[in-house]
Amino acid sequence: MSSTEMGEQSGIQVVVRLRPMSDRELKGNTLPVVTASTEKREVTVIKGTGARTLRNTFAFDNVFTSFSTQQEVFDQTLAPVISDVLGGYESTVFAYGQTGTGKTHTMEGTIHDADERGVIPRAAFDVFRRLADESYVEHAVSASFLEIYNEELCDLLLDVDPDDIAAAKAREKQQALRLVEDPSTAKRKGRGMYVMNLTEETVKRPEDVLALMQRASTRRQVGETKMNKQSSRSHCVFTLRVDSKRRMPDGSVMECAGKLHMVDLAGSECAKSAGGDSLDPSRERERKNINQSLLTLGRVITLLKAGGKAKGERIPYRDSKLTRLLQESLGGRCKTCVIATVSPSSMAVDETLSTLQYAQSAHGIINKPTASSMLKVNVDGHARPATAGGNAGNGSSTQDWSEMECRMQYLEAQAEEAAAALARKHAEQSSLIDRAERAEAGPITPAPRPSTPTPTL
Ligand code: ADP
Ligand code: MG
């Protein structure tokens, strides 16, 4: 199949997840300025007050709110991608956003809590669930966990004593990691770009993946303290490689080797200049590298979405290690999903707008901001963080009114989303009951065997 047949335009999905207000934001009485609608697939940001209020509405392939469950996020982002991976393709899912907006919550979540698990553990469960189908005559799954910090590669599964992390042996092993291209791609299916010497652990069941994630997270914490880096400043790439042999209805056996990369990107704010001169040189280098890789990723996705590959344009994969590594999975035959995460708080409004603009250009449709003043009198024109207890007060200030209006809109949107989430839950339960009843009624005519119910939306 040619690279354009699968449709590079349709291969990239961009979704946004708006997290709830954090306890700290709630306690600080922070103004919520971002609302989202799952049904309309829109996110709206209000910036400024009074006559200077700018209301920006962005549309995406999907929008998740604080009422969306981890399962819903998985079903609508990764589930379709996993079918491709089992079919032998290489695909990637990214979490992009400011630190503290829910990237790790989305990718990893609380791994030992079945409801709160993120997409990585869910992907592992889903892969093994599908491989349990009797048509698979053979399979092998392996996992690797790579960190890219400052354009340097780090193996998060490297089996070294965590206390020994700064030791020469560990450093030597890490330095042996190299991003290389396998020239015999055609013969050794699924190799392409890969990291030489990176640990690839065989996993036999989803629980093995959970154990690996736990191990990596411990290792990472130690590494961070010892090497003075922070998870928010590195990209983490968790890769599941699935090799399988499947018996087809015509009796032939299909061999597939697919890969799924799940990437928790560096905090988008880390790419911004912190004000120039006072930065120490190592921080400046770090910032430039993060900037370079996030911008390159954005450019690559935007170009692919615009059909750049088919038009023969140069796609700048080589401009960062991240895009080089993921080159196979970006564009061409594969599905890519970007999950942009944002906070509802006014404190983060600039970063939220920048995240949504990034996601929007990856999505390929640029929206136009509309100025919409809620009240048109007496304004100083600047948003300010809400003061403690900053309700409408004596009603004499326009800003207070604007803030109250913001809060009202947020509450209204929350109520709508809660109702919509309830309706989804209800529909899901009705469909489960329906299926159970049909199964109980028994096979009058040869009926399909009842399979494990997967909630559909
Ligand atoms: P990031 O990885 O982007 O820095 P985290 O995933 O660590 O952000 O999220 C920051 C905090 O917010 C965590 O305590 C996390 O549990 C919480 N959080 C993030 N997204 C959500 C969400 N959708 N629902 C509930 N809590 C969330
Ligand atoms: Mg994180």
Short mmCIF file of C-alpha atoms and ligand atoms in Angstrom, two decimals:
data_model
loop_
_atom_site.label_atom_id
_atom_site.label_comp_id
_atom_site.label_asym_id
_atom_site.label_seq_id
_atom_site.Cartn_x
_atom_site.Cartn_y
_atom_site.Cartn_z
CA MET A 1 0.00 0.00 0.00
CA SER A 2 1.44 3.39 -0.93
CA SER A 3 2.00 5.98 1.75
CA THR A 4 -0.73 8.20 0.40
CA GLU A 5 -3.33 5.47 0.12
CA MET A 6 -3.88 5.36 3.86
CA GLY A 7 -4.34 9.10 3.66
CA GLU A 8 -1.85 11.23 5.47
CA GLN A 9 -4.52 13.87 5.91
CA SER A 10 -6.77 11.56 7.86
CA GLY A 11 -3.92 10.01 9.81
CA ILE A 12 -3.47 12.85 12.26
CA GLN A 13 -5.96 13.41 14.99
CA VAL A 14 -5.75 16.38 17.34
CA VAL A 15 -7.72 16.41 20.56
CA VAL A 16 -7.76 18.67 23.63
CA ARG A 17 -8.25 17.71 27.25
CA LEU A 18 -9.25 20.40 29.73
CA ARG A 19 -8.45 19.34 33.27
CA PRO A 20 -10.58 20.36 36.28
CA MET A 21 -9.54 23.19 38.58
CA SER A 22 -6.91 21.93 40.96
CA ASP A 23 -7.40 22.13 44.73
CA ARG A 24 -4.84 24.88 44.86
CA GLU A 25 -6.65 26.88 42.19
CA LEU A 26 -9.98 26.34 43.91
CA LYS A 27 -8.56 27.43 47.27
CA GLY A 28 -6.96 30.48 45.68
CA ASN A 29 -10.31 31.34 44.11
CA THR A 30 -8.65 31.41 40.71
CA LEU A 31 -10.78 32.64 37.84
CA PRO A 32 -11.72 29.85 35.39
CA VAL A 33 -11.45 31.25 31.88
CA VAL A 34 -11.49 28.15 29.70
CA THR A 35 -14.61 26.16 28.91
CA ALA A 36 -14.96 23.12 26.68
CA SER A 37 -17.73 21.15 25.09
CA THR A 38 -17.35 17.46 24.29
CA GLU A 39 -20.44 17.52 22.10
CA LYS A 40 -19.45 20.55 20.03
CA ARG A 41 -15.78 19.55 20.13
CA GLU A 42 -14.84 23.11 20.99
CA VAL A 43 -12.72 24.90 23.52
CA THR A 44 -13.35 28.55 24.40
CA VAL A 45 -10.86 30.83 26.08
CA ILE A 46 -11.70 34.22 27.51
CA LYS A 47 -8.85 36.62 27.88
CA GLY A 48 -8.97 40.07 29.39
CA THR A 49 -11.88 41.89 30.90
CA GLY A 50 -14.52 44.37 29.85
CA ALA A 51 -14.12 46.06 26.49
CA ARG A 52 -10.82 44.30 25.91
CA THR A 53 -12.22 40.84 26.31
CA LEU A 54 -11.10 38.41 23.63
CA ARG A 55 -13.08 35.25 23.20
CA ASN A 56 -11.37 32.54 21.23
CA THR A 57 -13.13 29.38 20.18
CA PHE A 58 -11.11 26.48 18.79
CA ALA A 59 -12.48 23.34 17.15
CA PHE A 60 -10.74 19.95 17.30
CA ASP A 61 -11.30 16.32 16.35
CA ASN A 62 -12.32 15.65 19.93
CA VAL A 63 -12.55 17.57 23.17
CA PHE A 64 -12.42 16.09 26.65
CA THR A 65 -13.42 17.88 29.84
CA SER A 66 -13.17 17.19 33.55
CA PHE A 67 -16.16 14.88 33.12
CA SER A 68 -14.43 12.70 30.54
CA THR A 69 -13.12 9.46 31.97
CA GLN A 70 -9.72 7.91 31.31
CA GLN A 71 -11.59 5.14 29.47
CA GLU A 72 -13.31 7.65 27.18
CA VAL A 73 -10.01 9.34 26.38
CA PHE A 74 -8.50 5.96 25.56
CA ASP A 75 -11.46 4.81 23.44
CA GLN A 76 -11.34 7.89 21.28
CA THR A 77 -7.62 8.36 20.91
CA LEU A 78 -5.71 5.10 21.14
CA ALA A 79 -8.19 2.33 20.52
CA PRO A 80 -8.29 2.90 16.72
CA VAL A 81 -4.51 3.31 16.63
CA ILE A 82 -3.95 -0.07 18.28
CA SER A 83 -5.75 -1.89 15.45
CA ASP A 84 -3.18 -0.39 13.09
CA VAL A 85 -0.29 -1.40 15.32
CA LEU A 86 -1.49 -5.00 15.37
CA GLY A 87 -1.75 -4.75 11.62
CA GLY A 88 1.97 -3.97 11.46
CA TYR A 89 2.04 -0.20 11.42
CA GLU A 90 4.05 2.20 13.54
CA SER A 91 2.00 4.86 15.32
CA THR A 92 2.50 7.58 17.89
CA VAL A 93 0.41 9.36 20.49
CA PHE A 94 1.72 12.58 22.01
CA ALA A 95 0.70 14.52 25.10
CA TYR A 96 1.55 18.20 24.60
CA GLY A 97 0.98 21.00 27.08
CA GLN A 98 2.16 23.14 29.95
CA THR A 99 3.54 21.43 33.05
CA GLY A 100 0.73 20.65 35.47
CA THR A 101 -2.03 20.40 32.87
CA GLY A 102 -2.36 16.60 32.81
CA LYS A 103 0.10 15.10 30.31
CA THR A 104 1.35 12.41 32.69
CA HIS A 105 -2.17 11.96 34.08
CA THR A 106 -3.29 11.23 30.51
CA MET A 107 -0.37 9.02 29.51
CA GLU A 108 0.27 7.10 32.73
CA GLY A 109 -2.43 8.10 35.21
CA THR A 110 -2.61 6.11 38.42
CA ILE A 111 -1.31 2.83 37.05
CA HIS A 112 -2.60 0.51 39.77
CA ASP A 113 -6.12 1.93 39.78
CA ALA A 114 -8.19 0.36 37.01
CA ASP A 115 -10.40 3.46 36.59
CA GLU A 116 -7.62 6.01 36.79
CA ARG A 117 -5.12 4.32 34.52
CA GLY A 118 -3.85 6.41 31.65
CA VAL A 119 -3.51 5.47 27.99
CA ILE A 120 -0.18 3.59 28.28
CA PRO A 121 -1.42 0.91 30.71
CA ARG A 122 -4.76 0.79 28.87
CA ALA A 123 -2.94 0.23 25.59
CA ALA A 124 -1.07 -2.68 27.17
CA PHE A 125 -4.31 -4.29 28.38
CA ASP A 126 -5.94 -3.73 24.99
CA VAL A 127 -3.03 -5.19 23.02
CA PHE A 128 -3.06 -8.39 25.08
CA ARG A 129 -6.86 -8.59 24.98
CA ARG A 130 -6.75 -8.48 21.20
CA LEU A 131 -3.86 -10.92 20.95
CA ALA A 132 -5.88 -13.43 23.00
CA ASP A 133 -8.09 -13.92 19.94
CA GLU A 134 -7.71 -17.47 18.69
CA SER A 135 -6.73 -16.28 15.22
CA TYR A 136 -3.32 -15.26 16.60
CA VAL A 137 -1.11 -18.29 16.39
CA GLU A 138 1.96 -16.59 17.81
CA HIS A 139 2.91 -13.27 19.34
CA ALA A 140 5.72 -11.47 21.10
CA VAL A 141 5.41 -8.10 22.82
CA SER A 142 8.25 -6.00 24.14
CA ALA A 143 8.49 -2.60 25.77
CA SER A 144 11.11 0.12 25.94
CA PHE A 145 11.14 3.44 27.75
CA LEU A 146 13.36 6.19 26.45
CA GLU A 147 13.93 9.67 27.82
CA ILE A 148 15.22 12.46 25.62
CA TYR A 149 16.71 15.18 27.75
CA ASN A 150 18.64 18.01 26.16
CA GLU A 151 18.89 16.00 22.91
CA GLU A 152 20.59 13.23 24.88
CA LEU A 153 19.10 9.76 25.14
CA CYS A 154 18.52 7.97 28.42
CA ASP A 155 17.28 4.41 28.90
CA LEU A 156 14.65 4.38 31.65
CA LEU A 157 14.65 0.59 31.84
CA LEU A 158 18.40 0.24 32.14
CA ASP A 159 19.05 -2.33 34.78
CA VAL A 160 21.42 -0.51 37.10
CA ASP A 161 21.34 0.00 40.80
CA PRO A 162 19.49 3.31 41.21
CA ASP A 163 21.99 4.38 43.89
CA ASP A 164 24.70 3.84 41.38
CA ILE A 165 23.18 6.07 38.77
CA ALA A 166 25.98 8.59 38.70
CA ALA A 167 28.59 5.86 38.48
CA ALA A 168 30.79 5.40 35.47
CA LYS A 169 29.26 2.08 34.46
CA ALA A 170 25.78 3.49 34.20
CA ARG A 171 27.02 6.51 32.30
CA GLU A 172 28.89 4.29 29.91
CA LYS A 173 25.76 2.28 29.17
CA GLN A 174 23.73 5.41 28.65
CA GLN A 175 26.34 6.83 26.34
CA ALA A 176 26.18 3.70 24.23
CA LEU A 177 22.64 4.64 23.22
CA ARG A 178 22.57 5.78 19.65
CA LEU A 179 19.84 6.75 17.26
CA VAL A 180 20.52 4.80 14.08
CA GLU A 181 18.79 3.87 10.91
CA ASP A 182 18.66 0.22 9.96
CA PRO A 183 19.59 0.12 6.28
CA SER A 184 17.98 -3.29 5.84
CA THR A 185 14.55 -1.98 6.76
CA ALA A 186 12.83 -4.04 4.13
CA LYS A 187 14.19 -7.33 5.44
CA ARG A 188 13.95 -6.67 9.15
CA LYS A 189 10.41 -5.47 9.36
CA GLY A 190 9.55 -2.77 11.83
CA ARG A 191 13.10 -1.66 12.56
CA GLY A 192 13.62 1.55 10.56
CA MET A 193 14.92 4.25 12.90
CA TYR A 194 15.75 2.80 16.27
CA VAL A 195 17.86 3.35 19.35
CA MET A 196 20.81 1.01 19.40
CA ASN A 197 21.45 -0.61 22.81
CA LEU A 198 18.11 0.48 24.25
CA THR A 199 16.65 -2.10 26.64
CA GLU A 200 13.72 -3.95 25.12
CA GLU A 201 11.96 -5.98 27.81
CA THR A 202 9.75 -8.85 26.79
CA VAL A 203 6.29 -8.52 28.34
CA LYS A 204 3.96 -11.48 28.62
CA ARG A 205 0.96 -9.82 30.20
CA PRO A 206 -0.28 -6.27 30.84
CA GLU A 207 0.82 -6.47 34.48
CA ASP A 208 4.42 -6.78 33.26
CA VAL A 209 4.00 -3.40 31.58
CA LEU A 210 2.71 -1.87 34.82
CA ALA A 211 5.74 -3.24 36.64
CA LEU A 212 8.08 -1.73 34.05
CA MET A 213 6.40 1.65 34.33
CA GLN A 214 6.78 1.52 38.09
CA ARG A 215 10.46 0.65 37.74
CA ALA A 216 11.06 3.44 35.25
CA SER A 217 9.31 5.98 37.42
CA THR A 218 11.50 5.11 40.42
CA ARG A 219 14.62 5.24 38.28
CA ARG A 220 13.58 8.53 36.83
CA GLN A 221 13.08 10.16 40.20
CA VAL A 222 16.55 9.14 41.34
CA GLY A 223 18.06 10.21 38.03
CA GLU A 224 16.36 13.57 38.29
CA THR A 225 17.74 14.35 41.71
CA LYS A 226 21.21 13.20 40.86
CA MET A 227 21.45 14.90 37.53
CA ASN A 228 19.57 18.06 38.40
CA LYS A 229 16.95 17.69 35.76
CA GLN A 230 13.20 17.58 35.92
CA SER A 231 10.66 15.40 34.16
CA SER A 232 8.97 18.54 32.86
CA ARG A 233 12.08 19.26 30.79
CA SER A 234 12.42 15.92 29.05
CA HIS A 235 10.44 13.91 26.53
CA CYS A 236 9.52 10.37 27.53
CA VAL A 237 8.84 7.81 24.85
CA PHE A 238 7.22 4.54 25.91
CA THR A 239 7.21 2.04 23.07
CA LEU A 240 5.33 -1.23 22.72
CA ARG A 241 6.50 -3.45 19.93
CA VAL A 242 4.10 -6.13 18.81
CA ASP A 243 5.14 -9.04 16.56
CA SER A 244 2.42 -11.43 15.64
CA LYS A 245 1.35 -14.22 13.33
CA ARG A 246 -2.31 -14.42 12.55
CA ARG A 247 -4.24 -17.05 10.69
CA MET A 248 -6.43 -15.43 8.09
CA PRO A 249 -9.87 -16.75 7.08
CA ASP A 250 -8.36 -18.18 3.88
CA GLY A 251 -5.95 -20.25 5.94
CA SER A 252 -2.86 -18.19 5.16
CA VAL A 253 -0.74 -16.81 7.98
CA MET A 254 -0.09 -13.07 8.16
CA GLU A 255 3.05 -11.90 9.91
CA CYS A 256 3.04 -8.37 11.38
CA ALA A 257 5.50 -6.23 13.29
CA GLY A 258 4.05 -2.99 14.62
CA LYS A 259 5.10 -0.35 17.10
CA LEU A 260 3.19 2.03 19.31
CA HIS A 261 5.00 5.04 20.73
CA MET A 262 3.37 6.96 23.56
CA VAL A 263 5.11 10.24 24.23
CA ASP A 264 4.88 12.47 27.28
CA LEU A 265 6.48 15.66 25.92
CA ALA A 266 8.49 18.25 27.82
CA GLY A 267 6.35 21.04 29.30
CA SER A 268 5.57 23.50 26.52
CA GLU A 269 6.41 26.42 28.82
CA CYS A 270 9.99 25.13 29.04
CA ALA A 271 10.53 26.22 25.47
CA LYS A 272 9.82 29.85 26.28
CA SER A 273 12.55 32.28 27.12
CA ALA A 274 12.57 33.04 30.80
CA GLY A 275 13.62 36.60 30.14
CA GLY A 276 17.06 36.36 28.62
CA ASP A 277 20.23 37.55 30.26
CA SER A 278 19.90 36.05 33.70
CA LEU A 279 19.70 32.50 32.33
CA ASP A 280 22.71 30.35 32.94
CA PRO A 281 24.19 28.82 29.76
CA SER A 282 23.18 25.22 30.52
CA ARG A 283 19.59 26.27 31.06
CA GLU A 284 19.67 28.28 27.88
CA ARG A 285 20.91 25.26 25.93
CA GLU A 286 18.20 23.14 27.51
CA ARG A 287 15.55 25.71 26.57
CA LYS A 288 16.78 25.92 22.99
CA ASN A 289 16.70 22.14 22.65
CA ILE A 290 13.18 21.86 24.01
CA ASN A 291 12.10 24.70 21.79
CA GLN A 292 13.75 23.11 18.78
CA SER A 293 12.15 19.72 19.31
CA LEU A 294 8.64 21.00 20.08
CA LEU A 295 8.75 23.43 17.17
CA THR A 296 10.09 20.78 14.81
CA LEU A 297 7.38 18.37 15.90
CA GLY A 298 4.76 21.07 15.33
CA ARG A 299 6.17 21.87 11.91
CA VAL A 300 6.36 18.23 10.88
CA ILE A 301 2.76 17.57 11.91
CA THR A 302 1.48 20.78 10.32
CA LEU A 303 3.24 20.00 7.05
CA LEU A 304 1.99 16.43 7.00
CA LYS A 305 -1.54 17.51 7.76
CA ALA A 306 -1.37 19.97 4.87
CA GLY A 307 -0.37 17.13 2.56
CA GLY A 308 3.25 18.28 2.36
CA LYS A 309 4.61 14.80 1.86
CA ALA A 310 2.46 14.15 -1.19
CA LYS A 311 3.48 17.53 -2.58
CA GLY A 312 7.11 16.54 -2.21
CA GLU A 313 7.93 19.20 0.39
CA ARG A 314 10.85 18.64 2.72
CA ILE A 315 9.61 17.44 6.09
CA PRO A 316 12.17 18.49 8.73
CA TYR A 317 12.31 15.17 10.60
CA ARG A 318 16.05 15.49 11.02
CA ASP A 319 15.87 18.73 12.96
CA SER A 320 15.36 16.98 16.31
CA LYS A 321 16.06 13.56 17.81
CA LEU A 322 12.42 13.14 18.73
CA THR A 323 11.11 13.60 15.19
CA ARG A 324 13.96 11.53 13.73
CA LEU A 325 13.14 8.65 16.03
CA LEU A 326 9.45 8.88 15.26
CA GLN A 327 9.88 9.58 11.55
CA GLU A 328 8.37 6.25 10.51
CA SER A 329 5.31 6.85 12.61
CA LEU A 330 4.74 10.42 11.50
CA GLY A 331 2.97 10.81 8.23
CA GLY A 332 2.66 8.27 5.53
CA ARG A 333 0.85 5.14 6.47
CA CYS A 334 0.45 5.70 10.17
CA LYS A 335 -1.97 7.17 12.60
CA THR A 336 -0.77 9.95 14.86
CA CYS A 337 -2.68 11.51 17.70
CA VAL A 338 -1.83 14.69 19.59
CA ILE A 339 -3.51 15.17 22.95
CA ALA A 340 -3.10 18.80 24.00
CA THR A 341 -3.72 19.36 27.69
CA VAL A 342 -4.82 22.68 29.21
CA SER A 343 -5.77 24.18 32.53
CA PRO A 344 -8.96 26.22 33.03
CA SER A 345 -7.24 28.84 35.16
CA SER A 346 -6.73 32.50 34.26
CA MET A 347 -3.19 32.23 35.64
CA ALA A 348 -2.28 29.93 32.74
CA VAL A 349 -4.27 31.71 30.04
CA ASP A 350 -1.32 32.74 27.85
CA GLU A 351 0.18 29.26 27.89
CA THR A 352 -3.28 27.78 27.23
CA LEU A 353 -3.71 29.99 24.16
CA SER A 354 -0.27 29.05 22.93
CA THR A 355 -1.00 25.31 23.44
CA LEU A 356 -4.31 25.60 21.61
CA GLN A 357 -2.68 27.51 18.76
CA TYR A 358 -0.02 24.83 18.47
CA ALA A 359 -2.69 22.12 18.46
CA GLN A 360 -4.78 24.12 16.02
CA SER A 361 -2.01 24.41 13.48
CA ALA A 362 -1.42 20.67 13.82
CA HIS A 363 -5.15 20.25 13.26
CA GLY A 364 -4.88 22.27 10.09
CA ILE A 365 -7.71 24.76 10.56
CA ILE A 366 -6.83 28.11 11.97
CA ASN A 367 -9.58 29.87 13.81
CA LYS A 368 -10.16 33.60 14.07
CA PRO A 369 -10.41 35.21 17.45
CA THR A 370 -13.47 37.33 18.04
CA ALA A 371 -13.52 40.32 20.28
CA SER A 372 -16.51 40.19 22.50
CA SER A 373 -16.85 42.50 25.40
CA MET A 374 -19.17 41.38 28.08
CA LEU A 375 -19.45 44.87 29.54
CA LYS A 376 -18.25 48.01 27.91
CA VAL A 377 -17.65 50.51 30.62
CA ASN A 378 -14.81 51.63 32.82
CA VAL A 379 -12.17 49.06 32.20
CA ASP A 380 -8.48 48.96 32.70
CA GLY A 381 -8.31 46.19 30.13
CA HIS A 382 -6.08 43.70 31.88
CA ALA A 383 -6.84 40.32 33.30
CA ARG A 384 -5.61 39.90 36.79
CA PRO A 385 -5.49 36.88 39.01
CA ALA A 386 -8.56 36.81 41.20
CA THR A 387 -7.95 38.03 44.69
CA ALA A 388 -8.84 35.81 47.58
CA GLY A 389 -12.55 36.01 48.11
CA GLY A 390 -12.78 37.97 44.87
CA ASN A 391 -16.46 37.65 44.19
CA ALA A 392 -18.51 40.43 42.75
CA GLY A 393 -18.06 42.33 45.98
CA ASN A 394 -19.83 45.67 46.13
CA GLY A 395 -20.60 45.54 42.43
CA SER A 396 -18.93 48.85 41.75
CA SER A 397 -16.17 47.46 39.55
CA THR A 398 -16.61 46.32 35.99
CA GLN A 399 -13.82 43.85 36.46
CA ASP A 400 -15.76 42.20 39.24
CA TRP A 401 -18.72 41.87 36.92
CA SER A 402 -16.60 40.42 34.16
CA GLU A 403 -15.15 37.93 36.57
CA MET A 404 -18.55 36.97 37.80
CA GLU A 405 -19.70 36.45 34.25
CA CYS A 406 -16.66 34.26 33.61
CA ARG A 407 -17.45 32.16 36.64
CA MET A 408 -21.08 31.87 35.57
CA GLN A 409 -20.10 30.70 32.12
CA TYR A 410 -17.69 28.17 33.57
CA LEU A 411 -20.37 26.82 35.90
CA GLU A 412 -22.91 26.65 33.10
CA ALA A 413 -20.44 24.78 30.89
CA GLN A 414 -19.65 22.43 33.79
CA ALA A 415 -23.34 21.73 34.32
CA GLU A 416 -23.80 21.00 30.61
CA GLU A 417 -20.80 18.72 30.54
CA ALA A 418 -21.98 16.89 33.66
CA ALA A 419 -25.37 16.31 32.04
CA ALA A 420 -23.74 15.14 28.81
CA ALA A 421 -21.42 12.77 30.72
CA LEU A 422 -24.43 11.37 32.58
CA ALA A 423 -26.25 10.83 29.29
CA ARG A 424 -23.19 9.00 27.88
CA LYS A 425 -23.03 6.81 30.96
CA HIS A 426 -26.72 6.06 30.65
CA ALA A 427 -26.40 5.16 26.95
CA GLU A 428 -23.44 2.92 27.73
CA GLN A 429 -25.34 1.09 30.47
CA SER A 430 -28.44 0.66 28.30
CA SER A 431 -26.32 -0.84 25.56
CA LEU A 432 -24.68 -3.24 28.03
CA ILE A 433 -28.07 -4.30 29.42
CA ASP A 434 -29.32 -4.70 25.86
CA ARG A 435 -26.45 -6.95 24.94
CA ALA A 436 -26.81 -8.99 28.12
CA GLU A 437 -30.52 -9.47 27.46
CA ARG A 438 -29.90 -10.50 23.90
CA ALA A 439 -27.28 -12.97 25.06
CA GLU A 440 -29.65 -14.37 27.68
CA ALA A 441 -32.46 -14.78 25.16
CA GLY A 442 -30.20 -17.38 23.66
CA PRO A 443 -29.29 -18.21 20.12
CA ILE A 444 -32.49 -18.71 18.20
CA THR A 445 -30.59 -18.47 14.99
CA PRO A 446 -26.82 -18.92 15.17
CA ALA A 447 -25.96 -15.71 17.00
CA PRO A 448 -22.51 -14.21 17.48
CA ARG A 449 -20.85 -15.30 20.67
CA PRO A 450 -21.18 -12.66 23.40
CA SER A 451 -17.82 -10.93 23.51
CA THR A 452 -16.36 -8.83 26.28
CA PRO A 453 -18.44 -5.67 26.19
CA THR A 454 -16.51 -2.61 25.18
CA PRO A 455 -18.38 0.56 26.02
CA THR A 456 -19.04 2.53 22.90
CA LEU A 457 -19.96 6.16 22.78
P1 ADP B 1 1.87 17.30 33.61
O1 ADP B 1 2.36 15.92 33.38
O2 ADP B 1 1.28 17.92 32.39
O3 ADP B 1 2.88 18.19 34.26
P2 ADP B 1 0.18 16.04 35.56
O4 ADP B 1 -0.36 14.94 34.74
O5 ADP B 1 1.26 15.71 36.52
O6 ADP B 1 0.63 17.24 34.63
O7 ADP B 1 -1.06 16.72 36.29
C1 ADP B 1 -0.91 17.67 37.33
C2 ADP B 1 -1.94 17.37 38.42
O8 ADP B 1 -3.26 17.53 37.93
C3 ADP B 1 -1.86 15.94 38.93
O9 ADP B 1 -2.08 15.95 40.31
C4 ADP B 1 -2.98 15.24 38.20
O10 ADP B 1 -3.47 14.15 38.93
C5 ADP B 1 -4.02 16.35 38.06
N1 ADP B 1 -4.81 16.17 36.84
C6 ADP B 1 -4.39 16.42 35.59
N2 ADP B 1 -5.36 16.18 34.69
C7 ADP B 1 -6.42 15.77 35.38
C8 ADP B 1 -7.75 15.36 35.01
N3 ADP B 1 -8.15 15.34 33.74
N4 ADP B 1 -8.58 14.99 36.01
C9 ADP B 1 -8.18 15.00 37.28
N5 ADP B 1 -6.96 15.39 37.70
C10 ADP B 1 -6.08 15.75 36.76
MG MG B 2 4.31 15.19 33.72
#
